Coordinates of C-alpha atoms in Angstrom, one line a residue:
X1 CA -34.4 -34.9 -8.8
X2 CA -32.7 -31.2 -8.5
X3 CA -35.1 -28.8 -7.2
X4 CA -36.1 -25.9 -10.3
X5 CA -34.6 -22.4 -8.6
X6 CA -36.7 -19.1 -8.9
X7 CA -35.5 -17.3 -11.9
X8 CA -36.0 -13.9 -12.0
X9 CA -36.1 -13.6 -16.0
X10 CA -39.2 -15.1 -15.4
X11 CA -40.6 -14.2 -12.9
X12 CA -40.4 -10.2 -14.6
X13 CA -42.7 -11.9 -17.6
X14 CA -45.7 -12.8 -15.4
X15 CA -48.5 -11.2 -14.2
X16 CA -47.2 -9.2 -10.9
X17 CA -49.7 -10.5 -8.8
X18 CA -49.2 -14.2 -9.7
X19 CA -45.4 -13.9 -9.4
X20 CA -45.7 -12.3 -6.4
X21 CA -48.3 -15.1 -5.5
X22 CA -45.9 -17.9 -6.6
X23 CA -42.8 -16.4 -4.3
X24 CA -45.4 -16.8 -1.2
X25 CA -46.0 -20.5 -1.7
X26 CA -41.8 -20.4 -2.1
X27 CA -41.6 -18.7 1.4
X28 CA -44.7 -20.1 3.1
X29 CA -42.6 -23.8 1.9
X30 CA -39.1 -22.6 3.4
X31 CA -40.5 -21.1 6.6
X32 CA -42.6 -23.8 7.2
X33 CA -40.0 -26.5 6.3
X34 CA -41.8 -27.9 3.3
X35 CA -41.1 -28.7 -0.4
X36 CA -42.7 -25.9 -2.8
X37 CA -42.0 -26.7 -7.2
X38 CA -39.6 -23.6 -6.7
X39 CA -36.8 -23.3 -4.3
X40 CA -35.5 -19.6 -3.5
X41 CA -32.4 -18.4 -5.2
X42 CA -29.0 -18.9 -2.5
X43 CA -28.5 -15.8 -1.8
X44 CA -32.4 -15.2 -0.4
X45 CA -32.5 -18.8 1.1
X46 CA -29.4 -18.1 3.0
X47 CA -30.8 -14.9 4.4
X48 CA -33.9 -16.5 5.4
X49 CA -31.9 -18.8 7.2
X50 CA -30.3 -15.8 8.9
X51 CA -33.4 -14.5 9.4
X52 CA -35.0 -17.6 11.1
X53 CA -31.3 -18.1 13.6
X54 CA -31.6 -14.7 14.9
X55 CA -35.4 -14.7 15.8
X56 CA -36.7 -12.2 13.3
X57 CA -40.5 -12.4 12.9
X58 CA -41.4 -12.7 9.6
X59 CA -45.3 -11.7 9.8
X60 CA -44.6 -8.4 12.2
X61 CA -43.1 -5.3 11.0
X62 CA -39.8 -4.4 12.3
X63 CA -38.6 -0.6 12.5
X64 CA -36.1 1.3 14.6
X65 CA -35.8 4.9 15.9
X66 CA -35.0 7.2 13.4
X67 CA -31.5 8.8 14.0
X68 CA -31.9 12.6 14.6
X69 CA -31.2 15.1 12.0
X70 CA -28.0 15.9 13.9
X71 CA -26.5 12.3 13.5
X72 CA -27.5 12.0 10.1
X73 CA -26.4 15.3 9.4
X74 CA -23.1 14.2 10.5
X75 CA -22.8 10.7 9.1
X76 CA -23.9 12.5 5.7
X77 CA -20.6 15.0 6.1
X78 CA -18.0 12.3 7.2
X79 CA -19.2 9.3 4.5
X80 CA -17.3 9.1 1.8
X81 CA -20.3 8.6 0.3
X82 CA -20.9 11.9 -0.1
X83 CA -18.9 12.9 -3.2
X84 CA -20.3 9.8 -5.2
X85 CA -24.0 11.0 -4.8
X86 CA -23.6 13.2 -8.5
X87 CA -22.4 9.5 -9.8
X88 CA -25.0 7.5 -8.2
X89 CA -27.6 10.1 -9.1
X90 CA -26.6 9.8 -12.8
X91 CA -26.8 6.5 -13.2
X92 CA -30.2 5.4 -11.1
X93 CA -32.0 8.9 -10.7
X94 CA -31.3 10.9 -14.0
X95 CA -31.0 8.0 -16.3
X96 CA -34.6 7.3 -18.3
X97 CA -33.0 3.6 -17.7
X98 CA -33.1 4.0 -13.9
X99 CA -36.3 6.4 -14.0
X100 CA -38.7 4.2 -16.3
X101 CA -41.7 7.0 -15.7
X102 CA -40.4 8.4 -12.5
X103 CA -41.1 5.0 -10.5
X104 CA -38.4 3.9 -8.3
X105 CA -36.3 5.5 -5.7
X106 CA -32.8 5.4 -5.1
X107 CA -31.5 5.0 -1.5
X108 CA -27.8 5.4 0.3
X109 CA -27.2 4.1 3.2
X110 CA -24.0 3.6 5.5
X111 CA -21.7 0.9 6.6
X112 CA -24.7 0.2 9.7
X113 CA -27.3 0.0 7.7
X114 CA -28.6 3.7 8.2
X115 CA -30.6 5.3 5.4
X116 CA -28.5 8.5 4.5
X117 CA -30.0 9.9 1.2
X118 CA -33.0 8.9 -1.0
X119 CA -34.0 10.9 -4.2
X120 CA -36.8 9.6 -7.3
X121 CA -40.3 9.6 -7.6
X122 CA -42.3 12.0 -4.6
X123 CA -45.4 9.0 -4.8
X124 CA -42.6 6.0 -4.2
X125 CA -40.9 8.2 -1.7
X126 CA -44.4 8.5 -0.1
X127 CA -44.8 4.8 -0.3
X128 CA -41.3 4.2 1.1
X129 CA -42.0 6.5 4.3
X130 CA -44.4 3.7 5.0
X131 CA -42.3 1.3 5.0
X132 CA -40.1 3.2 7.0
X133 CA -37.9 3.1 4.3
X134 CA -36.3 7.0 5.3
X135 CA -33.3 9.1 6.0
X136 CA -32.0 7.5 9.4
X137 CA -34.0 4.3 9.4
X138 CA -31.8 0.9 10.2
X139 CA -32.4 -1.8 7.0
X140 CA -30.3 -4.0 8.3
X141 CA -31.3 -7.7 8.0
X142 CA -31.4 -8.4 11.8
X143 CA -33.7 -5.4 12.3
X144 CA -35.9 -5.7 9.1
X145 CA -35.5 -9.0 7.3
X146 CA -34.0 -9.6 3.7
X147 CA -33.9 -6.8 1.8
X148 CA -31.6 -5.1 -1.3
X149 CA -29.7 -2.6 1.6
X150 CA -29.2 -4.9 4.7
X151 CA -28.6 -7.8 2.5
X152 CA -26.4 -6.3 0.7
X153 CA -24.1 -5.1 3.1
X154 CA -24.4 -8.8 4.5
X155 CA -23.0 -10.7 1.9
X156 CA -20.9 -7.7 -0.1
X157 CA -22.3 -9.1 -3.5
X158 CA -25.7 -7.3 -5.2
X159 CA -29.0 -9.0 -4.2
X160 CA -32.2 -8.2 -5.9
X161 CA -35.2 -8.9 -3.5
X162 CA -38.6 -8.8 -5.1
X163 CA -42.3 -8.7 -3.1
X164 CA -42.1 -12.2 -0.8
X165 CA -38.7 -12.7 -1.3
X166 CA -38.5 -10.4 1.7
X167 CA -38.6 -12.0 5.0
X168 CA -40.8 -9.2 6.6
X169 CA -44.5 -9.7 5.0
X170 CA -44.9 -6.0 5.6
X171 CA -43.0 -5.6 2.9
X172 CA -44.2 -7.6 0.1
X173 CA -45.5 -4.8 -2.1
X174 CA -42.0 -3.9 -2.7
X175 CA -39.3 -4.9 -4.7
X176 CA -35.5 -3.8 -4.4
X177 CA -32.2 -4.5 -5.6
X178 CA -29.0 -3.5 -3.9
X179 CA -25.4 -3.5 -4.5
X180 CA -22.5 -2.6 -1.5
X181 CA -19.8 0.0 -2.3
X182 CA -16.4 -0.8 -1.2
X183 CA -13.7 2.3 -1.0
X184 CA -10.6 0.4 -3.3
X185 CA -8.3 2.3 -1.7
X186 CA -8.1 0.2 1.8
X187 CA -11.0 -2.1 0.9
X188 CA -13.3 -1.3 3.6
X189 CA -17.2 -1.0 3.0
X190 CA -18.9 2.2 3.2
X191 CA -22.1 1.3 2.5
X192 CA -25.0 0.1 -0.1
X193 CA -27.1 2.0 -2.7
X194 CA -30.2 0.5 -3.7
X195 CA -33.5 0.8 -6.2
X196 CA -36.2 0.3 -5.1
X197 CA -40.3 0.2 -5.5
X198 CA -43.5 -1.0 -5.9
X199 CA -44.1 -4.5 -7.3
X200 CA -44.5 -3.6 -10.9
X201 CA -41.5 -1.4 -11.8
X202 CA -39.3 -4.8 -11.4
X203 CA -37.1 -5.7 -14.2
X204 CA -34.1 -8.3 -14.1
X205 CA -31.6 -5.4 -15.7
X206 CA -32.2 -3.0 -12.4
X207 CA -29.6 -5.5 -10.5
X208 CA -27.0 -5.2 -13.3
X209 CA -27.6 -1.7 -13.6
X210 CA -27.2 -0.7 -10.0
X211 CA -23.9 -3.5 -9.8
X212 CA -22.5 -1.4 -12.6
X213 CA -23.3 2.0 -11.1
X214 CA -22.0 0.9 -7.5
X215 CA -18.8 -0.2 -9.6
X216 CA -18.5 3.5 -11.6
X217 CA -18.7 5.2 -7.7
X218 CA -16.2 2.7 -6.3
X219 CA -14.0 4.1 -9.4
X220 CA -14.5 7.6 -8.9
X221 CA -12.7 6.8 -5.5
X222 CA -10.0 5.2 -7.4
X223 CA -9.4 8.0 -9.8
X224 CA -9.4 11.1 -7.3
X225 CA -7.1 8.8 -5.0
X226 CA -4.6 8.4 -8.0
X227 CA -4.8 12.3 -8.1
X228 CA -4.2 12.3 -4.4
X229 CA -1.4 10.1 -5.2
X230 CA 0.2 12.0 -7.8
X231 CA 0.4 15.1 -5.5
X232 CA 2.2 13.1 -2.6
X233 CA 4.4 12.2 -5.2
X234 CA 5.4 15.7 -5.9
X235 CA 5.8 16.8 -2.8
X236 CA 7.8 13.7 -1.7
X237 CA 10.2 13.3 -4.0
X238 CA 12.7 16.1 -3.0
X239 CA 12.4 15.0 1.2
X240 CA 13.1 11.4 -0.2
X241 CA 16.9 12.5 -2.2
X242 CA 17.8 14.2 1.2
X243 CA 17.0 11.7 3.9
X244 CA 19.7 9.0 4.2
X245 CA 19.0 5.4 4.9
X246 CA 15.6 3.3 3.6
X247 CA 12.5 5.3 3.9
X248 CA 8.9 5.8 2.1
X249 CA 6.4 7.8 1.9
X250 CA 2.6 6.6 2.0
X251 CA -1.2 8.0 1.8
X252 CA -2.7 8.0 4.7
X253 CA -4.1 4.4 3.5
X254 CA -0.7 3.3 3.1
X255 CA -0.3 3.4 -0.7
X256 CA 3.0 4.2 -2.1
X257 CA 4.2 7.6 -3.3
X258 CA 7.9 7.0 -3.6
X259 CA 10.6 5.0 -1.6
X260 CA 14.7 5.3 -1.3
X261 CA 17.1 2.7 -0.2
X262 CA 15.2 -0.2 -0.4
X263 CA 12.9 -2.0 -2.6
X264 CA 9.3 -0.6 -3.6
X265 CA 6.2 -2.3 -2.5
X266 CA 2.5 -1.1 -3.6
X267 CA 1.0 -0.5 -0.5
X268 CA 2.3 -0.8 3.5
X269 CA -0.1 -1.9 5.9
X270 CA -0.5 0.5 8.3
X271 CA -2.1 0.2 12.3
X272 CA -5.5 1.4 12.7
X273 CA -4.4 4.4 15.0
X274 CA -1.4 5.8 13.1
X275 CA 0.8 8.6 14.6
X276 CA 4.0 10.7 14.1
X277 CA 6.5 8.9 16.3
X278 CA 8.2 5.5 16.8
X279 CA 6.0 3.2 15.2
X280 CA 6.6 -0.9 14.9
X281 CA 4.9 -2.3 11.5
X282 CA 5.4 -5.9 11.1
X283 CA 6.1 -6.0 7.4
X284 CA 9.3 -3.5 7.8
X285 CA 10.4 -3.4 11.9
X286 CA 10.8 -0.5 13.9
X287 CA 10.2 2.9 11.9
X288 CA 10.2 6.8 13.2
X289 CA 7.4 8.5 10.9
X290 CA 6.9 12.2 10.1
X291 CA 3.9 13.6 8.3
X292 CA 3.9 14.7 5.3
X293 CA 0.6 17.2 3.3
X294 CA -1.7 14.0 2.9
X295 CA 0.3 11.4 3.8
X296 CA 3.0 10.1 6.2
X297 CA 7.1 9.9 5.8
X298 CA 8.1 6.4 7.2
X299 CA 11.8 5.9 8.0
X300 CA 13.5 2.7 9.1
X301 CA 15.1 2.2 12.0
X302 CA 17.5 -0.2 12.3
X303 CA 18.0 -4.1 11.6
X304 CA 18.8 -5.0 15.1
X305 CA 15.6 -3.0 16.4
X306 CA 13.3 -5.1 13.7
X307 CA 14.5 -8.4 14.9
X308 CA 13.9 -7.4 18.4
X309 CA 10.4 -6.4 17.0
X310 CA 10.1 -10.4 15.9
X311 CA 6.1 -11.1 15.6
X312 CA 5.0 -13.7 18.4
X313 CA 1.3 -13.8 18.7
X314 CA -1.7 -13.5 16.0
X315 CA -5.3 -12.9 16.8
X316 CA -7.6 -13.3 13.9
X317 CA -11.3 -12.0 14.6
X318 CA -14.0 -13.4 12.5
X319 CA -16.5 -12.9 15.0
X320 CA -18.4 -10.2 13.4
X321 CA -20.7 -10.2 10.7
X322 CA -18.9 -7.3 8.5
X323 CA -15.8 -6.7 10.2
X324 CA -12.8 -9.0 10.0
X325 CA -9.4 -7.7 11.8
X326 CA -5.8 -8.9 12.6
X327 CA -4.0 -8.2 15.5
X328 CA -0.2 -8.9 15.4
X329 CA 1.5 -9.0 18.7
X330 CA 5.7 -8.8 19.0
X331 CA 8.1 -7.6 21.4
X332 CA 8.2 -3.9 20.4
X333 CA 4.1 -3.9 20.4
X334 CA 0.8 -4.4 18.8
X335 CA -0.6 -3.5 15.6
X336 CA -4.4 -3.9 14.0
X337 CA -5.3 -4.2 10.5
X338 CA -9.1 -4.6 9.3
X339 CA -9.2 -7.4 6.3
X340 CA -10.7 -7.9 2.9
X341 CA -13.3 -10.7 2.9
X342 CA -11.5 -12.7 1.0
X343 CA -8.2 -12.4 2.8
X344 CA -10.1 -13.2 5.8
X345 CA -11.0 -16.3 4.2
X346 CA -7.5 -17.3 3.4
X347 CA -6.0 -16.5 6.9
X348 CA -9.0 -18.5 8.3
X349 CA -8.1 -21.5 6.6
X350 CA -4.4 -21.1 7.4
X351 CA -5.5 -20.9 11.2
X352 CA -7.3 -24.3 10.9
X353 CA -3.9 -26.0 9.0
X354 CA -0.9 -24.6 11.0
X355 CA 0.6 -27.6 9.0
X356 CA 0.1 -25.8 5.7
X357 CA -1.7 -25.6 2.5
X358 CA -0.5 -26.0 -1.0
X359 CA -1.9 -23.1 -3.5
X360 CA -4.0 -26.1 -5.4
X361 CA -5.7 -26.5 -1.3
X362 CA -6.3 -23.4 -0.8
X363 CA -8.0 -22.7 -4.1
X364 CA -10.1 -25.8 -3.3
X365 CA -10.6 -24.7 0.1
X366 CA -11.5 -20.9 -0.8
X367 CA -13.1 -21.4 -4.7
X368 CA -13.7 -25.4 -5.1
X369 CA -11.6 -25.2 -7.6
X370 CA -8.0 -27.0 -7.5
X371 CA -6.8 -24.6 -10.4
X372 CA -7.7 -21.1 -9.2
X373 CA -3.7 -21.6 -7.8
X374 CA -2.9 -18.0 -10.4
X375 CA -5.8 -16.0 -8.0
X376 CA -4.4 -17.9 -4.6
X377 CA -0.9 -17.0 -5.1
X378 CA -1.8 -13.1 -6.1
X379 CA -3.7 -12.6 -2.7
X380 CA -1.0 -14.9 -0.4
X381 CA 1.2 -12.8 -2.3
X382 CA -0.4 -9.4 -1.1
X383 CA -0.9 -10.8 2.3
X384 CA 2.6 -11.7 2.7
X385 CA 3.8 -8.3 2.0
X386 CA 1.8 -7.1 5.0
X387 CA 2.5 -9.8 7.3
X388 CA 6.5 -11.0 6.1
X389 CA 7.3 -11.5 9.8
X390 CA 4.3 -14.2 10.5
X391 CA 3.8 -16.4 7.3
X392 CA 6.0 -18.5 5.1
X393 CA 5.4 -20.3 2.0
X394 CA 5.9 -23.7 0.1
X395 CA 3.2 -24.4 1.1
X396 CA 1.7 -21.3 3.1
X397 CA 1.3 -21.3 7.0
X398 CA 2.0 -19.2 10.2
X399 CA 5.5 -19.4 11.6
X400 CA 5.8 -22.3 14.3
X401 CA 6.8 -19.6 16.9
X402 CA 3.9 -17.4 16.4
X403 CA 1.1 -17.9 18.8
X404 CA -2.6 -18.0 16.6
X405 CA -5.6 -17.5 18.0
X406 CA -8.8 -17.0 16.3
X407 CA -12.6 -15.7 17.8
X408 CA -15.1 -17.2 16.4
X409 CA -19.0 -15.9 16.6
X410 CA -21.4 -17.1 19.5
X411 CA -22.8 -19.1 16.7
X412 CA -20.8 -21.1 14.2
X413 CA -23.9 -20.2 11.8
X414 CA -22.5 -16.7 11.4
X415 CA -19.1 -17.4 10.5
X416 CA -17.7 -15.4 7.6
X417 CA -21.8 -14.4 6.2
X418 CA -20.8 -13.5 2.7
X419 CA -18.4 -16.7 2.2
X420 CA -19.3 -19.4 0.1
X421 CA -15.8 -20.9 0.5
X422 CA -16.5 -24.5 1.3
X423 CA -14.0 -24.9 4.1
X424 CA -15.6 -21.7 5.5
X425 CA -19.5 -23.6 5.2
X426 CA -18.0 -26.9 6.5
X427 CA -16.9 -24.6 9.8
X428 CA -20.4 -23.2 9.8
X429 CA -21.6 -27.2 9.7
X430 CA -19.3 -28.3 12.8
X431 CA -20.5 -27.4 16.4
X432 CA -18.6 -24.1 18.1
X433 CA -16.9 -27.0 20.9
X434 CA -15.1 -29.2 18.2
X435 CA -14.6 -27.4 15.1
X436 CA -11.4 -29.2 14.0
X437 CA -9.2 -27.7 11.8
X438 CA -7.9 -31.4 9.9
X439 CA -12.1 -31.7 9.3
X440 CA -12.3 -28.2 8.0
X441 CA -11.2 -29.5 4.6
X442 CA -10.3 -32.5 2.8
X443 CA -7.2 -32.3 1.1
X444 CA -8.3 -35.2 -1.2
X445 CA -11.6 -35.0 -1.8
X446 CA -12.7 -31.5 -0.6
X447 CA -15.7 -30.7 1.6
X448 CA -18.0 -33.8 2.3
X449 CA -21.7 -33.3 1.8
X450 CA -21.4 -29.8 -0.2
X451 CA -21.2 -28.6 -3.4
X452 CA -18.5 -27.6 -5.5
X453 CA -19.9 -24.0 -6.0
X454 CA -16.8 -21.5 -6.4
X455 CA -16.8 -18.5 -4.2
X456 CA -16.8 -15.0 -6.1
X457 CA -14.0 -12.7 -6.7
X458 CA -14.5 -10.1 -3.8
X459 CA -12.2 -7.2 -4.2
X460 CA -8.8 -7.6 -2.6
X461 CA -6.3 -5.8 0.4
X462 CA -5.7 -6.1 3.9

């Protein structure tokens, strides 16, 4: 018989001190490797887990040094963060939805984990300082348990983490809930915002509420970067009808403000350490590159100097918890690209099948769904245009003459953390010495012993 799940609806209609009673017995159960009538919702229980692999104590409490007001001065000025705070503060501070008496707090923190900003209620801030819940504090998981930040930034869904659904018992008088925010115009994360309080001010909306506000930031960026856009454009355009030959001009994140000679394409990768110069991109060869006010003119070479530039050598590094990266290697030079989580996820599984998967494979492989093919084709379609020189299609796989390596983490546990791809959980399953890419997935039948529970859309680009 299926195990009944914590549901938080419910939980928000009981007395606080017997819900938060109830969630005990749940944790008490998990820690202690019993059975409890509840089990803990997946995203908590997988934390836990986390939790119990990396040697967290859950009955001590778990601070670091506070950054000094220099650093966090600093980190404050260079976050892009920054210019979202009169959104965020709209939507959790200012709103009487968000506010509900003046009871909750809403926190900002970075990419790491660090606490930039808090503003709400002076008693919960007062609460929150002891918790150590203040500007420069670390809430990530591995230094103080499941909560809605560290979480969060884990996973790169929203969590909502109420009283002893928190590893740490130190902080079972709280409840939080947490959502990342992802910059859409390279897809990298910048950080979390949360709500949190005490026990009582928890209500099963405050997750979809701070979701939805963490998406209206995450738009803001994608409106003033369409302005940005739009002035490139105008300055481009006249540089572009002079210059002979195929060329483009690109935002400093690679997006395209116009292009002559040669077919248009939305966005060109570009290395991590860009410069004026000779520059080799895999997706278009050799290219001399000039810059232009907020962005970069990018001129092709030549066609004999691209195939000399031929990719030979791939290294794909999933070894870190938040941070996925490509390294393409040819004859002309190197170039690094950070990933998306879920195009991490696909160019995972194509490591483990250098034979090939069909679009119905990897949907299984990536969703657990055959027929998610429309979604697999759109991202192997927006990889492909970043990486033309090292995959081919029908079905998708590296070239035979490119070289892949991947680097894995220490443990196999921490593989991809926010995946719920099966292929990706069957690698977690296997032992770091024989993981096997032909047992990573079953063409036929799927992923033996698991679930077919479809991985979420996670927002896209290389």
């Amino acid at each position: 018989m299926r195990q009944a799940t914590v549901d938080m609806t419910r939980l928000a209609a009981m007395d606080t001190r017997e819900a938060a009673l109830l969630l005990k017995g749940v944790r008490e159960a998990a820690l202690k490797g019993g059975r409890s009538p509840l089990a803990p919702r997946a995203d908590i229980r997988e934390s836990w887990q986390r939790m119990l692999r990396k040697g967290v104590d859950p009955d001590k409490d778990h601070r670091s040094g506070l950054l000094p007001p220099g650093e966090i001065e600093r980190r404050r000025a260079a976050s892009p963060l920054a210019e979202l705070l009169p959104v965020l503060r709209e939507g959790l501070v200012s709103s009487s939805a968000a506010s509900d008496a003046v009871r909750h707090i809403m926190v900002v923190a970075d990419a790491e984990g660090r606490v930039l900003w808090r503003e709400g209620s002076a008693g919960v801030l007062r609460k929150a300082d002891g918790h150590g819940f203040e500007p420069g504090a670390d809430w990530t998981e591995t230094t103080v348990g499941t909560n809605g930040v560290g979480t969060a930034l884990v996973t790169r869904r929203p969590v909502q983490v109420h009283s002893a659904e928190h590893f740490v018992s130190t902080h079972h008088s709280w409840t939080c809930a947490g959502a990342p925010i992802t910059d859409p115009r390279d897809g990298k994360l910048l950080g979390a915002v949360d709500v949190s309080g005490p026990l009582a001010t928890m209500h099963p909306a405050t997750l979809m509420l701070v979701s939805s506000v963490a998406r209206l930031a995450e738009a803001e960026l994608r409106n003033r970067h369409f302005a940005d856009l739009a002035r490139l454009r105008a300055v481009a355009a006249p540089i572009l009808c002079r210059v002979g030959g195929r060329a483009l001009a690109v935002d400093a994140h690679g997006w395209l403000a116009g292009v002559t000679g040669m077919p248009p394409v939305d966005r060109l990768a570009l290395p991590v350490s860009f410069r004026a110069g000779r520059v080799w991109l895999p997706s278009l060869g050799l290219c001399e590159t000039e810059p232009l006010p907020g962005g970069w003119l990018v001129r092709l070479v030549d066609e004999e100097a691209r195939a000399a530039g031929a990719s030979s050598r791939l290294v794909l590094d999933v070894s870190r918890p938040r941070r996925w990266s490509l390294e393409v290697s040819g004859a002309a030079g190197s170039w690094t690209r950070e990933l998306s989580p879920r195009h991490a996820e696909l160019l995972y599984v194509l490591a483990l099948h250098r034979d090939g998967r069909t679009a119905a494979e990897l949907a299984y492989d990536v969703f657990g769904d055959r027929t998610r093919t429309v979604t697999v084709r759109a991202e192997m379609s927006r990889i492909r245009r970043t990486l033309a020189g090292v995959l081919d299609h029908r079905p998708y796989r590296f070239r035979e003459e490119v070289e892949v390596e991947v680097v894995r983490p220490e443990d196999p546990a921490d593989l991809l953390p926010h995946s719920t791809a099966p292929a990706v959980r069957a690698s977690r399953d296997e032992p770091a010495d024989t993981a096997d890419a032909a047992d990573a997935a079953d063409p036929a039948g799927g992923v033996p012993g698991l679930p077919d529970v479809p991985a979420p859309d996670v927002p896209s680009g290389t």
